[in-house]
Amino acid sequence: MHAFHYRNGRLHCEEADLVQVAETHGTPLYVYSARTVRDHYRRLDQALGDLDHLICYAVKANSNRAILRLLVEQGAGFDIVSGGELYRVIAAGGDPARCTFAGVGKSREEIEYALAEGVFCFNVESEAELDYINRIAAAKGVRAPIALRVNPDVEAGAHKYVSTGRSENKFGIALDRVAAVYEAAARMSGIRIRGVQMHIGSQITDAQPFADAIAKVAPLVRAFRERYAIEFLSIGGGMGIVYESSFESGRRDWWEPSTSGEAPHALTIDEYAAATLPALRALGVRILLEPGRLLVGNAGILLTRVRYLKQAEQKKFVIVDAGMNDLIRPALYQSYHEIVPVIEPAGSNRERVDVVGPVCESGDFFAQDRELTELHEGELAAIMSAGAYGFVMASNYNSRPLPAEVLVDGARVGLVRERQTYADLVRGEHDF
Ligand SMILES: *Cc1c(COP(=O)(O)O)cnc(C)c1O
């Protein structure tokens, strides 16, 4: 899906000219492509074919109501990790009965809220949590639907902060413990066993870890299908996307990985399906998937304007108006985002620079020692692949108002979240 491309010398999102969008809505500004979100959802849905499945979009990747609404219209379910996310899904018109509730530290209020709304399933991460949910549900005279999150202990994930399926991670219940916990769950009056869940990590660009994890939990699923009549296996999310194409160095279309081999290999939806489908079909239960990044990551960019250029002794800095408070991924995960000028460069003047924000932290950078097309004061640049784990992690650090968000669908451009004002910064604060 080619949502971002140069046309008439300017970067467009679908049919929308990003120079105009920036003039109307200001910068820093998140811009999302509706067609890309729909396209990615449909491609995954189609790749799974006639397999009995439900795609539960991981809301934490991008929880803007308009994005959720798009996915509601596609028929998606949702994977939520908090009461707040459940509230957002409902506000977007989503059905709680298609929501799975994950997370290692659910509170009493969240469990009661999710029970009252009738979520599809609680994905339980520890014996203590199982016990707690049981007591809350039993006191209300209901049974909470649950799946245990199994930790299959496989190596996956691009960075140690996003690997979740190893035995040393805080997530899930170890394979050799899980049968005993299911047995305990079966005896609880406030619990109804409904499925098995796993999620091995994020930004995984190789199909093998997914296949390995499925192979490890498959015997459990078979045993539990007989013993507890479980209905589903959720294989989690974690499918990686292309962050580094050759767009930055002059290709004119974004997203499709380069074919010449200079960009790292990306996991395609078809490879993912080919590696997992045979084993999944053989299980004979419904399959849930929880993709976040795959659906929205390459559907969004962060538009920013160059404020100053600064030539230091060793380095040249391009100081932009977006900061780590708007997009923290480079600071948090050392992650890579391509940066391209919005006005298509005429020549090929390139220079080695650091692209940094205005926040008072040395970690406030978007690129370090990177060869980029020359950028000048006042020019617009696009920080690519910012649709997932972008705005959702934004903060008011340095008392910077949260950026606005815009959704593009064809030629239509809609403001889907207003830029915060200074008044918003002090709202809710009190003198003492
Ligand atoms: C974060 C998360 C996901 C989504 O991960 P992506 O890498 O964005 O696909 C899915 N399931 C669970 C349990 C998660 O915590």
Tab-separated table of C-alpha atoms and ligand atoms in Angstrom:
chain	number	residue	atom	x	y	z
A	1	MET	CA	0.000	0.000	0.000
A	2	HIS	CA	1.573	3.248	-1.170
A	3	ALA	CA	-0.066	5.889	0.993
A	4	PHE	CA	2.909	8.266	1.150
A	5	HIS	CA	4.454	9.420	-2.096
A	6	TYR	CA	5.735	12.520	-3.877
A	7	ARG	CA	3.383	14.094	-6.339
A	8	ASN	CA	4.123	17.402	-8.091
A	9	GLY	CA	7.223	17.693	-5.950
A	10	ARG	CA	5.451	17.411	-2.619
A	11	LEU	CA	4.924	14.533	-0.260
A	12	HIS	CA	1.299	13.420	-0.162
A	13	CYS	CA	-0.653	11.162	2.128
A	14	GLU	CA	-3.089	9.512	-0.248
A	15	GLU	CA	-4.512	12.543	-2.150
A	16	ALA	CA	-3.661	15.080	0.544
A	17	ASP	CA	-0.794	17.522	0.033
A	18	LEU	CA	1.163	17.502	3.285
A	19	VAL	CA	2.368	21.093	2.836
A	20	GLN	CA	-1.259	22.201	2.947
A	21	VAL	CA	-2.091	19.848	5.799
A	22	ALA	CA	0.779	21.301	7.855
A	23	GLU	CA	-0.317	24.848	7.055
A	24	THR	CA	-3.876	24.121	8.163
A	25	HIS	CA	-3.151	22.096	11.286
A	26	GLY	CA	0.345	23.169	12.339
A	27	THR	CA	3.285	21.019	13.437
A	28	PRO	CA	4.242	18.719	15.069
A	29	LEU	CA	1.353	16.770	13.600
A	30	TYR	CA	0.503	13.097	13.327
A	31	VAL	CA	-1.005	12.175	9.956
A	32	TYR	CA	-2.655	8.781	9.395
A	33	SER	CA	-3.803	7.095	6.187
A	34	ALA	CA	-7.202	5.425	6.525
A	35	ARG	CA	-6.718	3.405	3.350
A	36	THR	CA	-3.516	1.910	4.694
A	37	VAL	CA	-5.161	0.761	7.916
A	38	ARG	CA	-8.033	-0.819	5.992
A	39	ASP	CA	-5.683	-2.350	3.448
A	40	HIS	CA	-3.477	-3.972	6.093
A	41	TYR	CA	-6.456	-5.306	7.999
A	42	ARG	CA	-7.991	-6.805	4.868
A	43	ARG	CA	-4.736	-8.339	3.702
A	44	LEU	CA	-4.237	-10.090	7.004
A	45	ASP	CA	-7.873	-11.163	7.101
A	46	GLN	CA	-7.666	-12.549	3.564
A	47	ALA	CA	-4.361	-14.323	4.175
A	48	LEU	CA	-6.064	-16.308	6.939
A	49	GLY	CA	-8.700	-17.408	4.459
A	50	ASP	CA	-11.280	-19.834	5.756
A	51	LEU	CA	-9.499	-20.404	9.073
A	52	ASP	CA	-11.992	-19.619	11.868
A	53	HIS	CA	-10.369	-16.437	13.185
A	54	LEU	CA	-10.853	-13.059	14.815
A	55	ILE	CA	-8.369	-10.195	14.453
A	56	CYS	CA	-8.255	-8.306	17.740
A	57	TYR	CA	-6.426	-5.056	17.033
A	58	ALA	CA	-4.032	-4.180	19.882
A	59	VAL	CA	-5.461	-0.812	20.905
A	60	LYS	CA	-2.302	0.309	22.685
A	61	ALA	CA	-0.496	0.760	19.347
A	62	ASN	CA	-2.762	3.658	18.362
A	63	SER	CA	-5.933	4.318	20.314
A	64	ASN	CA	-7.335	7.341	18.522
A	65	ARG	CA	-11.093	6.935	18.312
A	66	ALA	CA	-11.168	7.527	14.570
A	67	ILE	CA	-8.629	4.727	14.024
A	68	LEU	CA	-10.643	2.404	16.263
A	69	ARG	CA	-13.769	3.368	14.364
A	70	LEU	CA	-12.138	2.389	11.056
A	71	LEU	CA	-11.369	-1.016	12.498
A	72	VAL	CA	-14.860	-1.419	13.970
A	73	GLU	CA	-16.158	-0.880	10.429
A	74	GLN	CA	-13.845	-3.626	9.172
A	75	GLY	CA	-15.278	-6.050	11.729
A	76	ALA	CA	-12.238	-6.168	14.002
A	77	GLY	CA	-12.192	-7.219	17.612
A	78	PHE	CA	-9.859	-5.481	20.057
A	79	ASP	CA	-7.090	-6.442	22.432
A	80	ILE	CA	-7.135	-4.044	25.373
A	81	VAL	CA	-4.750	-3.623	28.283
A	82	SER	CA	-6.697	-1.254	30.531
A	83	GLY	CA	-10.124	-0.018	31.512
A	84	GLY	CA	-9.340	3.175	29.621
A	85	GLU	CA	-8.827	1.238	26.399
A	86	LEU	CA	-12.129	-0.588	26.903
A	87	TYR	CA	-13.802	2.799	27.348
A	88	ARG	CA	-12.229	4.028	24.109
A	89	VAL	CA	-13.355	0.941	22.167
A	90	ILE	CA	-16.917	1.403	23.401
A	91	ALA	CA	-16.770	5.137	22.581
A	92	ALA	CA	-15.706	4.192	19.033
A	93	GLY	CA	-18.710	1.874	18.657
A	94	GLY	CA	-16.793	-1.359	19.294
A	95	ASP	CA	-18.345	-4.429	20.855
A	96	PRO	CA	-16.969	-5.491	24.283
A	97	ALA	CA	-17.935	-9.060	23.395
A	98	ARG	CA	-15.126	-8.912	20.804
A	99	CYS	CA	-12.545	-7.602	23.296
A	100	THR	CA	-9.789	-9.568	24.986
A	101	PHE	CA	-8.383	-7.975	28.125
A	102	ALA	CA	-4.617	-8.452	28.555
A	103	GLY	CA	-2.089	-7.006	31.004
A	104	VAL	CA	-0.164	-8.160	34.065
A	105	GLY	CA	-1.655	-5.771	36.619
A	106	LYS	CA	-5.412	-5.462	36.189
A	107	SER	CA	-7.085	-3.552	39.025
A	108	ARG	CA	-10.347	-4.395	40.803
A	109	GLU	CA	-12.061	-1.438	39.089
A	110	GLU	CA	-10.881	-2.610	35.675
A	111	ILE	CA	-11.972	-6.204	36.267
A	112	GLU	CA	-15.417	-5.095	37.480
A	113	TYR	CA	-15.811	-2.734	34.523
A	114	ALA	CA	-14.813	-5.430	32.017
A	115	LEU	CA	-17.138	-7.964	33.644
A	116	ALA	CA	-20.039	-5.515	33.571
A	117	GLU	CA	-19.409	-4.741	29.895
A	118	GLY	CA	-19.140	-8.435	29.058
A	119	VAL	CA	-15.674	-8.723	27.508
A	120	PHE	CA	-14.952	-11.837	25.464
A	121	CYS	CA	-12.081	-12.957	27.650
A	122	PHE	CA	-9.615	-11.975	30.355
A	123	ASN	CA	-6.107	-13.014	29.377
A	124	VAL	CA	-4.659	-13.972	32.735
A	125	GLU	CA	-0.952	-13.568	33.382
A	126	SER	CA	-0.430	-15.092	36.843
A	127	GLU	CA	-1.983	-17.374	39.437
A	128	ALA	CA	-2.489	-14.426	41.757
A	129	GLU	CA	-4.454	-12.589	39.083
A	130	LEU	CA	-6.569	-15.688	38.383
A	131	ASP	CA	-7.399	-15.893	42.053
A	132	TYR	CA	-8.296	-12.215	42.213
A	133	ILE	CA	-10.584	-12.356	39.154
A	134	ASN	CA	-12.225	-15.479	40.571
A	135	ARG	CA	-13.029	-13.780	43.865
A	136	ILE	CA	-14.448	-10.665	42.203
A	137	ALA	CA	-16.609	-12.661	39.768
A	138	ALA	CA	-17.764	-15.199	42.383
A	139	ALA	CA	-18.859	-12.397	44.720
A	140	LYS	CA	-21.094	-11.140	41.910
A	141	GLY	CA	-22.370	-14.641	41.197
A	142	VAL	CA	-20.897	-14.705	37.681
A	143	ARG	CA	-18.136	-16.593	35.913
A	144	ALA	CA	-15.356	-14.563	34.306
A	145	PRO	CA	-14.285	-15.953	30.906
A	146	ILE	CA	-10.518	-16.504	30.923
A	147	ALA	CA	-7.541	-17.662	28.915
A	148	LEU	CA	-4.169	-18.202	30.512
A	149	ARG	CA	-1.270	-16.455	28.877
A	150	VAL	CA	1.335	-19.119	28.245
A	151	ASN	CA	4.962	-18.096	28.066
A	152	PRO	CA	6.435	-20.427	25.412
A	153	ASP	CA	10.044	-19.331	26.104
A	154	VAL	CA	11.103	-18.534	22.549
A	155	GLU	CA	13.604	-15.917	21.416
A	156	ALA	CA	11.921	-13.065	19.540
A	157	GLY	CA	11.739	-9.306	19.334
A	158	ALA	CA	14.072	-6.713	17.974
A	159	HIS	CA	14.971	-5.136	21.307
A	160	LYS	CA	15.077	-6.511	24.830
A	161	TYR	CA	12.313	-4.096	25.872
A	162	VAL	CA	9.899	-5.604	23.345
A	163	SER	CA	10.674	-9.291	23.818
A	164	THR	CA	7.976	-10.870	25.971
A	165	GLY	CA	8.067	-14.611	25.303
A	166	ARG	CA	11.208	-15.551	27.242
A	167	SER	CA	11.050	-17.195	30.643
A	168	GLU	CA	12.828	-14.213	32.208
A	169	ASN	CA	10.088	-11.778	31.107
A	170	LYS	CA	7.317	-10.720	33.454
A	171	PHE	CA	4.683	-11.946	31.004
A	172	GLY	CA	2.650	-15.130	31.102
A	173	ILE	CA	2.788	-18.454	32.907
A	174	ALA	CA	5.605	-20.940	32.234
A	175	LEU	CA	4.790	-23.901	29.983
A	176	ASP	CA	5.489	-26.452	32.716
A	177	ARG	CA	3.204	-24.656	35.202
A	178	VAL	CA	0.281	-23.985	32.951
A	179	ALA	CA	-1.495	-27.369	33.181
A	180	ALA	CA	-1.650	-27.081	36.966
A	181	VAL	CA	-3.039	-23.555	36.761
A	182	TYR	CA	-5.757	-24.637	34.301
A	183	GLU	CA	-6.640	-27.423	36.717
A	184	ALA	CA	-6.974	-24.917	39.549
A	185	ALA	CA	-9.026	-22.612	37.307
A	186	ALA	CA	-11.427	-25.439	36.466
A	187	ARG	CA	-12.295	-25.742	40.156
A	188	MET	CA	-13.023	-22.023	40.644
A	189	SER	CA	-16.674	-21.010	40.878
A	190	GLY	CA	-16.029	-17.554	39.412
A	191	ILE	CA	-14.042	-18.729	36.370
A	192	ARG	CA	-15.006	-20.099	33.003
A	193	ILE	CA	-12.101	-21.431	30.951
A	194	ARG	CA	-12.413	-20.207	27.402
A	195	GLY	CA	-9.037	-20.298	25.689
A	196	VAL	CA	-5.259	-20.231	25.613
A	197	GLN	CA	-3.252	-17.105	24.825
A	198	MET	CA	0.338	-16.192	24.036
A	199	HIS	CA	2.246	-13.180	22.729
A	200	ILE	CA	5.975	-13.551	22.191
A	201	GLY	CA	7.177	-10.028	21.480
A	202	SER	CA	7.032	-7.133	19.079
A	203	GLN	CA	8.624	-6.075	15.784
A	204	ILE	CA	9.438	-9.704	14.905
A	205	THR	CA	10.589	-9.830	11.285
A	206	ASP	CA	11.049	-13.570	10.932
A	207	ALA	CA	8.232	-16.142	10.806
A	208	GLN	CA	10.173	-18.852	12.622
A	209	PRO	CA	9.587	-17.701	16.230
A	210	PHE	CA	5.829	-17.645	15.590
A	211	ALA	CA	5.933	-21.186	14.181
A	212	ASP	CA	8.128	-22.353	17.093
A	213	ALA	CA	5.787	-20.879	19.679
A	214	ILE	CA	2.723	-22.425	18.055
A	215	ALA	CA	4.461	-25.803	17.947
A	216	LYS	CA	5.232	-25.501	21.659
A	217	VAL	CA	1.685	-24.695	22.771
A	218	ALA	CA	-0.153	-26.930	20.286
A	219	PRO	CA	-0.042	-30.053	22.519
A	220	LEU	CA	-1.515	-28.026	25.384
A	221	VAL	CA	-4.307	-26.697	23.202
A	222	ARG	CA	-5.170	-30.234	22.096
A	223	ALA	CA	-5.222	-31.508	25.666
A	224	PHE	CA	-7.281	-28.586	26.949
A	225	ARG	CA	-9.743	-28.777	24.088
A	226	GLU	CA	-10.727	-32.216	25.331
A	227	ARG	CA	-10.498	-31.493	29.029
A	228	TYR	CA	-11.939	-27.980	29.312
A	229	ALA	CA	-13.695	-27.527	25.977
A	230	ILE	CA	-11.600	-24.475	25.164
A	231	GLU	CA	-12.794	-22.496	22.153
A	232	PHE	CA	-9.778	-20.540	21.036
A	233	LEU	CA	-6.042	-20.031	20.877
A	234	SER	CA	-4.808	-16.469	20.649
A	235	ILE	CA	-1.401	-16.307	19.000
A	236	GLY	CA	-0.842	-12.669	19.990
A	237	GLY	CA	0.617	-9.912	17.837
A	238	GLY	CA	4.195	-8.883	17.207
A	239	MET	CA	4.414	-8.995	13.412
A	240	GLY	CA	7.209	-6.635	12.401
A	241	ILE	CA	7.050	-3.906	9.770
A	242	VAL	CA	9.522	-2.143	7.477
A	243	TYR	CA	11.045	0.870	9.187
A	244	GLU	CA	14.072	1.110	6.961
A	245	SER	CA	13.291	1.081	3.262
A	246	SER	CA	15.305	2.947	0.695
A	247	PHE	CA	12.831	5.822	0.574
A	248	GLU	CA	15.189	8.096	2.462
A	249	SER	CA	17.872	7.641	-0.149
A	250	GLY	CA	15.705	8.561	-3.052
A	251	ARG	CA	12.986	5.997	-3.716
A	252	ARG	CA	9.726	7.736	-4.406
A	253	ASP	CA	7.272	5.351	-2.849
A	254	TRP	CA	7.097	4.379	0.734
A	255	TRP	CA	6.364	1.082	2.473
A	256	GLU	CA	7.135	-1.698	0.040
A	257	PRO	CA	10.530	-3.062	1.096
A	258	SER	CA	13.237	-2.465	-1.456
A	259	THR	CA	13.943	-5.426	-3.675
A	260	SER	CA	17.622	-4.718	-4.201
A	261	GLY	CA	18.564	-6.139	-0.850
A	262	GLU	CA	19.904	-3.054	0.915
A	263	ALA	CA	16.960	-2.876	3.279
A	264	PRO	CA	16.563	-5.528	5.966
A	265	HIS	CA	14.134	-8.274	5.225
A	266	ALA	CA	10.593	-7.684	6.382
A	267	LEU	CA	8.070	-10.289	7.363
A	268	THR	CA	5.274	-10.285	4.819
A	269	ILE	CA	1.715	-11.167	5.699
A	270	ASP	CA	1.875	-14.101	3.285
A	271	GLU	CA	5.034	-15.504	4.869
A	272	TYR	CA	3.462	-15.181	8.276
A	273	ALA	CA	0.346	-16.989	7.126
A	274	ALA	CA	2.320	-19.717	5.346
A	275	ALA	CA	4.422	-20.405	8.441
A	276	THR	CA	1.527	-20.576	10.867
A	277	LEU	CA	-1.602	-21.707	9.013
A	278	PRO	CA	-0.985	-25.462	8.680
A	279	ALA	CA	-0.382	-25.902	12.403
A	280	LEU	CA	-3.270	-23.605	13.308
A	281	ARG	CA	-5.745	-25.403	11.029
A	282	ALA	CA	-4.835	-28.720	12.620
A	283	LEU	CA	-5.812	-27.437	16.080
A	284	GLY	CA	-9.498	-27.230	15.302
A	285	VAL	CA	-10.148	-24.201	17.531
A	286	ARG	CA	-10.841	-20.586	16.708
A	287	ILE	CA	-7.659	-18.505	16.256
A	288	LEU	CA	-7.345	-14.991	17.617
A	289	LEU	CA	-4.618	-12.591	16.462
A	290	GLU	CA	-3.604	-9.379	18.215
A	291	PRO	CA	-1.711	-7.254	15.687
A	292	GLY	CA	-0.974	-3.648	16.598
A	293	ARG	CA	2.028	-2.306	14.737
A	294	LEU	CA	1.314	-4.327	11.574
A	295	LEU	CA	-2.016	-2.567	11.035
A	296	VAL	CA	-1.084	1.021	11.882
A	297	GLY	CA	2.710	1.446	12.005
A	298	ASN	CA	3.263	2.378	8.372
A	299	ALA	CA	-0.102	4.126	8.187
A	300	GLY	CA	1.177	7.160	10.092
A	301	ILE	CA	3.867	9.802	10.043
A	302	LEU	CA	4.901	12.640	12.316
A	303	LEU	CA	5.145	15.920	10.413
A	304	THR	CA	7.651	18.366	11.823
A	305	ARG	CA	9.218	21.680	10.831
A	306	VAL	CA	12.915	22.533	10.990
A	307	ARG	CA	13.487	25.349	13.487
A	308	TYR	CA	17.231	25.886	13.440
A	309	LEU	CA	20.415	24.449	12.057
A	310	LYS	CA	23.327	24.322	14.435
A	311	GLN	CA	26.882	23.601	13.415
A	312	ALA	CA	28.789	22.295	16.422
A	313	GLU	CA	32.460	21.389	16.420
A	314	GLN	CA	31.935	17.714	15.631
A	315	LYS	CA	28.422	17.602	14.314
A	316	LYS	CA	25.652	19.370	12.535
A	317	PHE	CA	22.297	19.417	14.283
A	318	VAL	CA	18.927	19.834	12.602
A	319	ILE	CA	16.644	21.093	15.355
A	320	VAL	CA	12.990	20.327	14.619
A	321	ASP	CA	9.785	21.294	16.389
A	322	ALA	CA	8.837	17.700	17.311
A	323	GLY	CA	10.445	16.233	20.404
A	324	MET	CA	10.834	12.985	22.294
A	325	ASN	CA	7.647	13.876	24.156
A	326	ASP	CA	5.785	13.562	20.819
A	327	LEU	CA	7.545	10.392	19.627
A	328	ILE	CA	9.655	8.567	22.183
A	329	ARG	CA	10.576	5.430	20.223
A	330	PRO	CA	14.107	6.503	19.248
A	331	ALA	CA	14.903	7.469	22.849
A	332	LEU	CA	13.230	4.431	24.412
A	333	TYR	CA	14.139	1.626	21.998
A	334	GLN	CA	16.903	3.172	19.870
A	335	SER	CA	14.443	2.638	17.073
A	336	TYR	CA	14.920	3.804	13.525
A	337	HIS	CA	12.538	6.112	11.676
A	338	GLU	CA	13.231	7.357	8.184
A	339	ILE	CA	13.171	11.133	7.824
A	340	VAL	CA	12.337	12.698	4.475
A	341	PRO	CA	11.746	16.266	3.299
A	342	VAL	CA	8.146	17.106	2.408
A	343	ILE	CA	9.281	19.192	-0.570
A	344	GLU	CA	10.879	16.734	-2.946
A	345	PRO	CA	14.595	17.546	-3.131
A	346	ALA	CA	15.666	18.775	-6.543
A	347	GLY	CA	19.320	17.855	-6.281
A	348	SER	CA	20.997	15.222	-4.209
A	349	ASN	CA	22.807	17.355	-1.651
A	350	ARG	CA	23.278	15.060	1.297
A	351	GLU	CA	24.966	15.607	4.635
A	352	ARG	CA	25.562	13.769	7.866
A	353	VAL	CA	23.444	15.211	10.688
A	354	ASP	CA	21.702	14.600	13.983
A	355	VAL	CA	17.991	15.382	13.903
A	356	VAL	CA	17.005	16.514	17.377
A	357	GLY	CA	14.034	18.042	19.178
A	358	PRO	CA	13.714	21.001	21.543
A	359	VAL	CA	13.360	18.939	24.743
A	360	CYS	CA	16.029	19.338	27.416
A	361	GLU	CA	17.393	15.777	27.239
A	362	SER	CA	20.298	14.333	25.283
A	363	GLY	CA	17.972	11.423	24.428
A	364	ASP	CA	15.776	13.828	22.478
A	365	PHE	CA	16.768	12.759	18.971
A	366	PHE	CA	15.146	11.233	15.895
A	367	ALA	CA	18.345	10.368	14.034
A	368	GLN	CA	22.024	10.377	14.905
A	369	ASP	CA	24.930	10.606	12.471
A	370	ARG	CA	22.612	9.964	9.587
A	371	GLU	CA	23.192	10.946	5.992
A	372	LEU	CA	20.118	12.843	4.895
A	373	THR	CA	18.996	15.100	2.120
A	374	GLU	CA	19.955	18.612	3.186
A	375	LEU	CA	17.243	20.241	5.297
A	376	HIS	CA	16.903	24.010	5.755
A	377	GLU	CA	15.318	26.278	8.322
A	378	GLY	CA	11.538	26.415	8.057
A	379	GLU	CA	11.295	23.302	5.894
A	380	LEU	CA	8.917	20.463	6.627
A	381	ALA	CA	10.095	16.924	7.217
A	382	ALA	CA	8.200	13.678	7.697
A	383	ILE	CA	9.260	11.175	10.332
A	384	MET	CA	8.002	7.967	8.749
A	385	SER	CA	6.366	4.856	10.237
A	386	ALA	CA	5.087	6.697	13.291
A	387	GLY	CA	1.545	5.291	13.287
A	388	ALA	CA	2.201	2.738	16.035
A	389	TYR	CA	3.499	3.534	19.526
A	390	GLY	CA	3.756	7.176	18.509
A	391	PHE	CA	1.039	9.480	19.787
A	392	VAL	CA	-0.062	6.930	22.415
A	393	MET	CA	3.277	7.361	24.195
A	394	ALA	CA	3.324	11.152	23.879
A	395	SER	CA	3.594	13.174	27.069
A	396	ASN	CA	3.526	16.772	28.232
A	397	TYR	CA	7.203	16.686	29.254
A	398	ASN	CA	8.752	20.161	29.155
A	399	SER	CA	5.139	21.411	29.282
A	400	ARG	CA	4.728	20.843	25.593
A	401	PRO	CA	1.077	20.548	24.508
A	402	LEU	CA	0.251	17.187	22.899
A	403	PRO	CA	0.334	17.333	19.100
A	404	ALA	CA	-2.778	17.170	16.939
A	405	GLU	CA	-3.754	14.099	14.911
A	406	VAL	CA	-5.202	14.111	11.421
A	407	LEU	CA	-6.786	11.278	9.449
A	408	VAL	CA	-6.668	11.234	5.653
A	409	ASP	CA	-9.043	9.188	3.512
A	410	GLY	CA	-8.523	9.828	-0.186
A	411	ALA	CA	-8.685	13.617	-0.520
A	412	ARG	CA	-10.542	14.053	2.763
A	413	VAL	CA	-8.526	15.386	5.693
A	414	GLY	CA	-10.100	15.325	9.145
A	415	LEU	CA	-8.770	16.595	12.453
A	416	VAL	CA	-9.284	13.600	14.766
A	417	ARG	CA	-7.591	15.079	17.820
A	418	GLU	CA	-7.101	18.740	18.578
A	419	ARG	CA	-3.728	20.111	19.492
A	420	GLN	CA	-3.580	20.802	23.213
A	421	THR	CA	-3.480	24.402	24.388
A	422	TYR	CA	-1.544	25.976	27.264
A	423	ALA	CA	-4.804	25.988	29.238
A	424	ASP	CA	-4.960	22.186	28.814
A	425	LEU	CA	-1.559	21.940	30.475
A	426	VAL	CA	-2.800	23.245	33.832
A	427	ARG	CA	-6.334	21.834	33.675
A	428	GLY	CA	-7.030	19.767	36.776
A	429	GLU	CA	-4.193	21.291	38.789
A	430	HIS	CA	-4.972	23.051	42.060
A	431	ASP	CA	-3.333	25.688	44.249
A	432	PHE	CA	-2.457	24.532	47.719
B	1	LIG	C1	1.502	-5.091	22.665
B	1	LIG	C2	0.718	-6.333	22.518
B	1	LIG	C3	0.239	-6.723	21.271
B	1	LIG	C4	0.541	-5.966	19.997
B	1	LIG	O1	1.880	-5.993	19.663
B	1	LIG	P1	2.371	-5.504	18.210
B	1	LIG	O2	3.829	-5.721	18.237
B	1	LIG	O3	2.010	-4.066	18.108
B	1	LIG	O4	1.662	-6.330	17.201
B	1	LIG	C5	-0.533	-7.866	21.199
B	1	LIG	N1	-0.809	-8.600	22.312
B	1	LIG	C6	-0.360	-8.241	23.531
B	1	LIG	C7	-0.700	-9.074	24.699
B	1	LIG	C8	0.420	-7.110	23.674
B	1	LIG	O5	0.870	-6.770	24.878
